[in-house]
PDB file of C-alpha atoms and ligand atoms in Angstrom:
ATOM      1  CA  UNK A  17     -77.955  91.036 -61.821  1.00  0.00           C
ATOM      2  CA  UNK A  18     -77.026  94.703 -61.525  1.00  0.00           C
ATOM      3  CA  UNK A  19     -74.211  95.409 -59.071  1.00  0.00           C
ATOM      4  CA  UNK A  20     -75.696  98.502 -57.434  1.00  0.00           C
ATOM      5  CA  UNK A  21     -79.309  97.264 -57.287  1.00  0.00           C
ATOM      6  CA  UNK A  22     -80.630  96.665 -53.786  1.00  0.00           C
ATOM      7  CA  UNK A  23     -83.183  94.070 -54.940  1.00  0.00           C
ATOM      8  CA  UNK A  24     -80.561  92.159 -56.987  1.00  0.00           C
ATOM      9  CA  UNK A  25     -78.573  92.023 -53.727  1.00  0.00           C
ATOM     10  CA  UNK A  26     -81.630  90.629 -51.944  1.00  0.00           C
ATOM     11  CA  UNK A  27     -81.932  87.974 -54.695  1.00  0.00           C
ATOM     12  CA  UNK A  28     -78.272  86.995 -54.271  1.00  0.00           C
ATOM     13  CA  UNK A  29     -78.837  87.080 -50.487  1.00  0.00           C
ATOM     14  CA  UNK A  30     -75.973  89.494 -49.925  1.00  0.00           C
ATOM     15  CA  UNK A  31     -78.636  91.676 -48.260  1.00  0.00           C
ATOM     16  CA  UNK A  32     -80.790  89.701 -45.811  1.00  0.00           C
ATOM     17  CA  UNK A  33     -84.579  89.667 -46.093  1.00  0.00           C
ATOM     18  CA  UNK A  34     -87.509  87.668 -44.799  1.00  0.00           C
ATOM     19  CA  UNK A  35     -88.355  85.561 -47.829  1.00  0.00           C
ATOM     20  CA  UNK A  36     -92.013  84.623 -48.165  1.00  0.00           C
ATOM     21  CA  UNK A  37     -91.849  82.994 -51.621  1.00  0.00           C
ATOM     22  CA  UNK A  38     -89.149  81.882 -54.036  1.00  0.00           C
ATOM     23  CA  UNK A  39     -88.929  79.880 -57.255  1.00  0.00           C
ATOM     24  CA  UNK A  40     -86.594  79.878 -60.256  1.00  0.00           C
ATOM     25  CA  UNK A  41     -87.965  83.139 -61.700  1.00  0.00           C
ATOM     26  CA  UNK A  42     -89.499  85.068 -58.819  1.00  0.00           C
ATOM     27  CA  UNK A  43     -88.770  86.019 -55.224  1.00  0.00           C
ATOM     28  CA  UNK A  44     -90.890  87.685 -52.535  1.00  0.00           C
ATOM     29  CA  UNK A  45     -89.972  89.117 -49.154  1.00  0.00           C
ATOM     30  CA  UNK A  46     -91.490  91.275 -46.431  1.00  0.00           C
ATOM     31  CA  UNK A  47     -91.205  95.024 -46.980  1.00  0.00           C
ATOM     32  CA  UNK A  48     -88.722  96.602 -44.554  1.00  0.00           C
ATOM     33  CA  UNK A  49     -91.162  99.490 -43.934  1.00  0.00           C
ATOM     34  CA  UNK A  50     -94.614  97.854 -43.966  1.00  0.00           C
ATOM     35  CA  UNK A  51     -97.638 100.017 -44.755  1.00  0.00           C
ATOM     36  CA  UNK A  52    -100.178  97.413 -43.603  1.00  0.00           C
ATOM     37  CA  UNK A  53    -100.235  94.242 -41.457  1.00  0.00           C
ATOM     38  CA  UNK A  54     -99.296  92.292 -44.608  1.00  0.00           C
ATOM     39  CA  UNK A  55     -96.851  94.007 -46.957  1.00  0.00           C
ATOM     40  CA  UNK A  56     -94.712  91.839 -49.210  1.00  0.00           C
ATOM     41  CA  UNK A  57     -92.661  92.749 -52.265  1.00  0.00           C
ATOM     42  CA  UNK A  58     -92.645  90.384 -55.260  1.00  0.00           C
ATOM     43  CA  UNK A  59     -89.843  90.719 -57.809  1.00  0.00           C
ATOM     44  CA  UNK A  60     -88.724  88.927 -60.945  1.00  0.00           C
ATOM     45  CA  UNK A  61     -85.161  87.637 -60.559  1.00  0.00           C
ATOM     46  CA  UNK A  62     -84.377  89.233 -63.909  1.00  0.00           C
ATOM     47  CA  UNK A  63     -83.296  92.855 -63.443  1.00  0.00           C
ATOM     48  CA  UNK A  64     -85.787  95.067 -65.280  1.00  0.00           C
ATOM     49  CA  UNK A  65     -85.876  98.670 -64.076  1.00  0.00           C
ATOM     50  CA  UNK A  66     -89.508  99.616 -64.449  1.00  0.00           C
ATOM     51  CA  UNK A  67     -92.809  98.265 -65.707  1.00  0.00           C
ATOM     52  CA  UNK A  68     -92.626 100.432 -68.843  1.00  0.00           C
ATOM     53  CA  UNK A  69     -89.417  98.585 -69.855  1.00  0.00           C
ATOM     54  CA  UNK A  70     -91.255  95.253 -70.125  1.00  0.00           C
ATOM     55  CA  UNK A  71     -90.984  93.526 -73.482  1.00  0.00           C
ATOM     56  CA  UNK A  72     -93.534  91.144 -74.998  1.00  0.00           C
ATOM     57  CA  UNK A  73     -91.245  88.202 -74.122  1.00  0.00           C
ATOM     58  CA  UNK A  74     -91.503  89.159 -70.420  1.00  0.00           C
ATOM     59  CA  UNK A  75     -95.263  88.538 -70.281  1.00  0.00           C
ATOM     60  CA  UNK A  76     -94.862  85.043 -68.771  1.00  0.00           C
ATOM     61  CA  UNK A  77     -92.509  86.440 -66.149  1.00  0.00           C
ATOM     62  CA  UNK A  78     -94.978  89.102 -65.071  1.00  0.00           C
ATOM     63  CA  UNK A  79     -97.715  86.519 -64.903  1.00  0.00           C
ATOM     64  CA  UNK A  80     -95.473  84.560 -62.488  1.00  0.00           C
ATOM     65  CA  UNK A  81     -95.094  87.688 -60.335  1.00  0.00           C
ATOM     66  CA  UNK A  82     -98.893  88.002 -60.123  1.00  0.00           C
ATOM     67  CA  UNK A  83     -99.328  84.284 -59.362  1.00  0.00           C
ATOM     68  CA  UNK A  84     -96.763  84.543 -56.563  1.00  0.00           C
ATOM     69  CA  UNK A  85     -98.692  87.525 -55.139  1.00  0.00           C
ATOM     70  CA  UNK A  86    -101.909  85.496 -55.162  1.00  0.00           C
ATOM     71  CA  UNK A  87    -100.159  82.585 -53.401  1.00  0.00           C
ATOM     72  CA  UNK A  88     -98.820  84.921 -50.714  1.00  0.00           C
ATOM     73  CA  UNK A  89    -102.280  86.459 -50.171  1.00  0.00           C
ATOM     74  CA  UNK A  90    -103.743  82.976 -49.720  1.00  0.00           C
ATOM     75  CA  UNK A  91    -100.981  81.878 -47.378  1.00  0.00           C
ATOM     76  CA  UNK A  92    -101.247  85.060 -45.292  1.00  0.00           C
ATOM     77  CA  UNK A  93    -105.043  84.548 -45.136  1.00  0.00           C
ATOM     78  CA  UNK A  94    -105.991  87.864 -46.736  1.00  0.00           C
ATOM     79  CA  UNK A  95    -107.341  86.347 -49.951  1.00  0.00           C
ATOM     80  CA  UNK A  96    -110.977  86.594 -48.828  1.00  0.00           C
ATOM     81  CA  UNK A  97    -110.786  89.840 -46.860  1.00  0.00           C
ATOM     82  CA  UNK A  98    -108.990  91.548 -49.731  1.00  0.00           C
ATOM     83  CA  UNK A  99    -105.627  92.769 -50.871  1.00  0.00           C
ATOM     84  CA  UNK A 100    -104.020  95.191 -53.277  1.00  0.00           C
ATOM     85  CA  UNK A 101    -101.214  94.797 -55.824  1.00  0.00           C
ATOM     86  CA  UNK A 102     -99.279  98.000 -56.547  1.00  0.00           C
ATOM     87  CA  UNK A 103     -96.544  98.581 -59.121  1.00  0.00           C
ATOM     88  CA  UNK A 104     -95.110 102.098 -59.033  1.00  0.00           C
ATOM     89  CA  UNK A 105     -93.463 103.448 -62.184  1.00  0.00           C
ATOM     90  CA  UNK A 106     -91.120 106.438 -62.093  1.00  0.00           C
ATOM     91  CA  UNK A 107     -91.220 109.667 -60.119  1.00  0.00           C
ATOM     92  CA  UNK A 108     -94.878 110.683 -59.878  1.00  0.00           C
ATOM     93  CA  UNK A 109     -95.830 107.193 -58.696  1.00  0.00           C
ATOM     94  CA  UNK A 110     -93.063 107.278 -56.084  1.00  0.00           C
ATOM     95  CA  UNK A 111     -90.875 104.488 -57.457  1.00  0.00           C
ATOM     96  CA  UNK A 112     -87.825 104.363 -55.177  1.00  0.00           C
ATOM     97  CA  UNK A 113     -86.183 101.092 -56.226  1.00  0.00           C
ATOM     98  CA  UNK A 114     -85.513 100.643 -59.929  1.00  0.00           C
ATOM     99  CA  UNK A 115     -85.983  96.891 -60.166  1.00  0.00           C
ATOM    100  CA  UNK A 116     -89.599  96.008 -61.003  1.00  0.00           C
ATOM    101  CA  UNK A 117     -91.515  95.058 -57.893  1.00  0.00           C
ATOM    102  CA  UNK A 118     -95.132  94.444 -57.010  1.00  0.00           C
ATOM    103  CA  UNK A 119     -96.350  95.374 -53.537  1.00  0.00           C
ATOM    104  CA  UNK A 120     -98.825  92.930 -51.959  1.00  0.00           C
ATOM    105  CA  UNK A 121    -100.707  94.832 -49.278  1.00  0.00           C
ATOM    106  CA  UNK A 122    -103.539  93.693 -47.042  1.00  0.00           C
ATOM    107  CA  UNK A 123    -104.824  92.997 -43.566  1.00  0.00           C
ATOM    108  CA  UNK A 124    -106.629  96.321 -43.168  1.00  0.00           C
ATOM    109  CA  UNK A 125    -109.278  98.405 -44.913  1.00  0.00           C
ATOM    110  CA  UNK A 126    -107.671 100.477 -47.657  1.00  0.00           C
ATOM    111  CA  UNK A 127    -108.668 103.850 -49.046  1.00  0.00           C
ATOM    112  CA  UNK A 128    -109.435 104.869 -52.608  1.00  0.00           C
ATOM    113  CA  UNK A 129    -108.143 106.816 -54.450  1.00  0.00           C
ATOM    114  CA  UNK A 130    -104.570 106.055 -53.355  1.00  0.00           C
ATOM    115  CA  UNK A 131    -102.437 108.989 -52.270  1.00  0.00           C
TER     116      UNK A 131
HETATM  117  P1  LIG B 217     -91.319 101.708 -54.379  1.00  0.00           P
HETATM  118  O1  LIG B 217     -91.582 103.011 -53.706  1.00  0.00           O
HETATM  119  O2  LIG B 217     -90.073 101.731 -55.217  1.00  0.00           O
HETATM  120  O3  LIG B 217     -92.512 101.156 -55.104  1.00  0.00           O
HETATM  121  O4  LIG B 217     -91.104 100.689 -53.188  1.00  0.00           O
HETATM  122  C1  LIG B 217     -89.885 100.252 -52.712  1.00  0.00           C
HETATM  123  C2  LIG B 217     -90.176  99.445 -51.459  1.00  0.00           C
HETATM  124  O5  LIG B 217     -89.032  98.694 -51.121  1.00  0.00           O
HETATM  125  C3  LIG B 217     -90.512 100.329 -50.253  1.00  0.00           C
HETATM  126  O6  LIG B 217     -91.789  99.961 -49.744  1.00  0.00           O
HETATM  127  C4  LIG B 217     -89.388 100.022 -49.264  1.00  0.00           C
HETATM  128  O7  LIG B 217     -89.818  99.993 -47.922  1.00  0.00           O
HETATM  129  C5  LIG B 217     -88.879  98.675 -49.729  1.00  0.00           C
HETATM  130  N1  LIG B 217     -87.465  98.466 -49.486  1.00  0.00           N
HETATM  131  C6  LIG B 217     -86.457  99.322 -49.828  1.00  0.00           C
HETATM  132  N2  LIG B 217     -85.274  98.801 -49.454  1.00  0.00           N
HETATM  133  C7  LIG B 217     -85.536  97.595 -48.879  1.00  0.00           C
HETATM  134  C8  LIG B 217     -84.701  96.593 -48.293  1.00  0.00           C
HETATM  135  O8  LIG B 217     -83.473  96.689 -48.234  1.00  0.00           O
HETATM  136  N3  LIG B 217     -85.326  95.492 -47.808  1.00  0.00           N
HETATM  137  C9  LIG B 217     -86.682  95.333 -47.858  1.00  0.00           C
HETATM  138  N4  LIG B 217     -87.181  94.198 -47.345  1.00  0.00           N
HETATM  139  N5  LIG B 217     -87.497  96.257 -48.405  1.00  0.00           N
HETATM  140  C10 LIG B 217     -86.929  97.376 -48.902  1.00  0.00           C
HETATM  141 ZN1  LIG B 218     -82.016  94.535 -59.760  1.00  0.00          ZN
END
């Protein structure tokens, strides 16, 4: 828990969110500014700032983040039509919140390459 982290505040529920998945290690909620019909954010409850800070001992945690994303895609019925996981790291990728998060985006045709 980092005092000034917006996603840590969402975990502690001091900032409200629409939770779509939660277990002991991971939480997921709808993005406040959705970029597609389905746009959820999956985070580990452990505060880690960016994907490049991951340590070998965090590998199970990241696998739980991915599993939660797959569950959400299934539940939101975009598993067959398709979906995208995005993890932005640092400035050029547009990372705005420095608590690792994976976007789960779907429900429309997406372009490639991403912008
Ligand atoms: P980034 O650009 O860091 O990969 O993505 C951060 C995401 O978090 C953005 O899509 C943004 O809309 C979302 N976000 C930022 N603040 C909040 C918030 O307070 N609540 C929710 N639900 N989403 C947020
Ligand atoms: Zn945090």
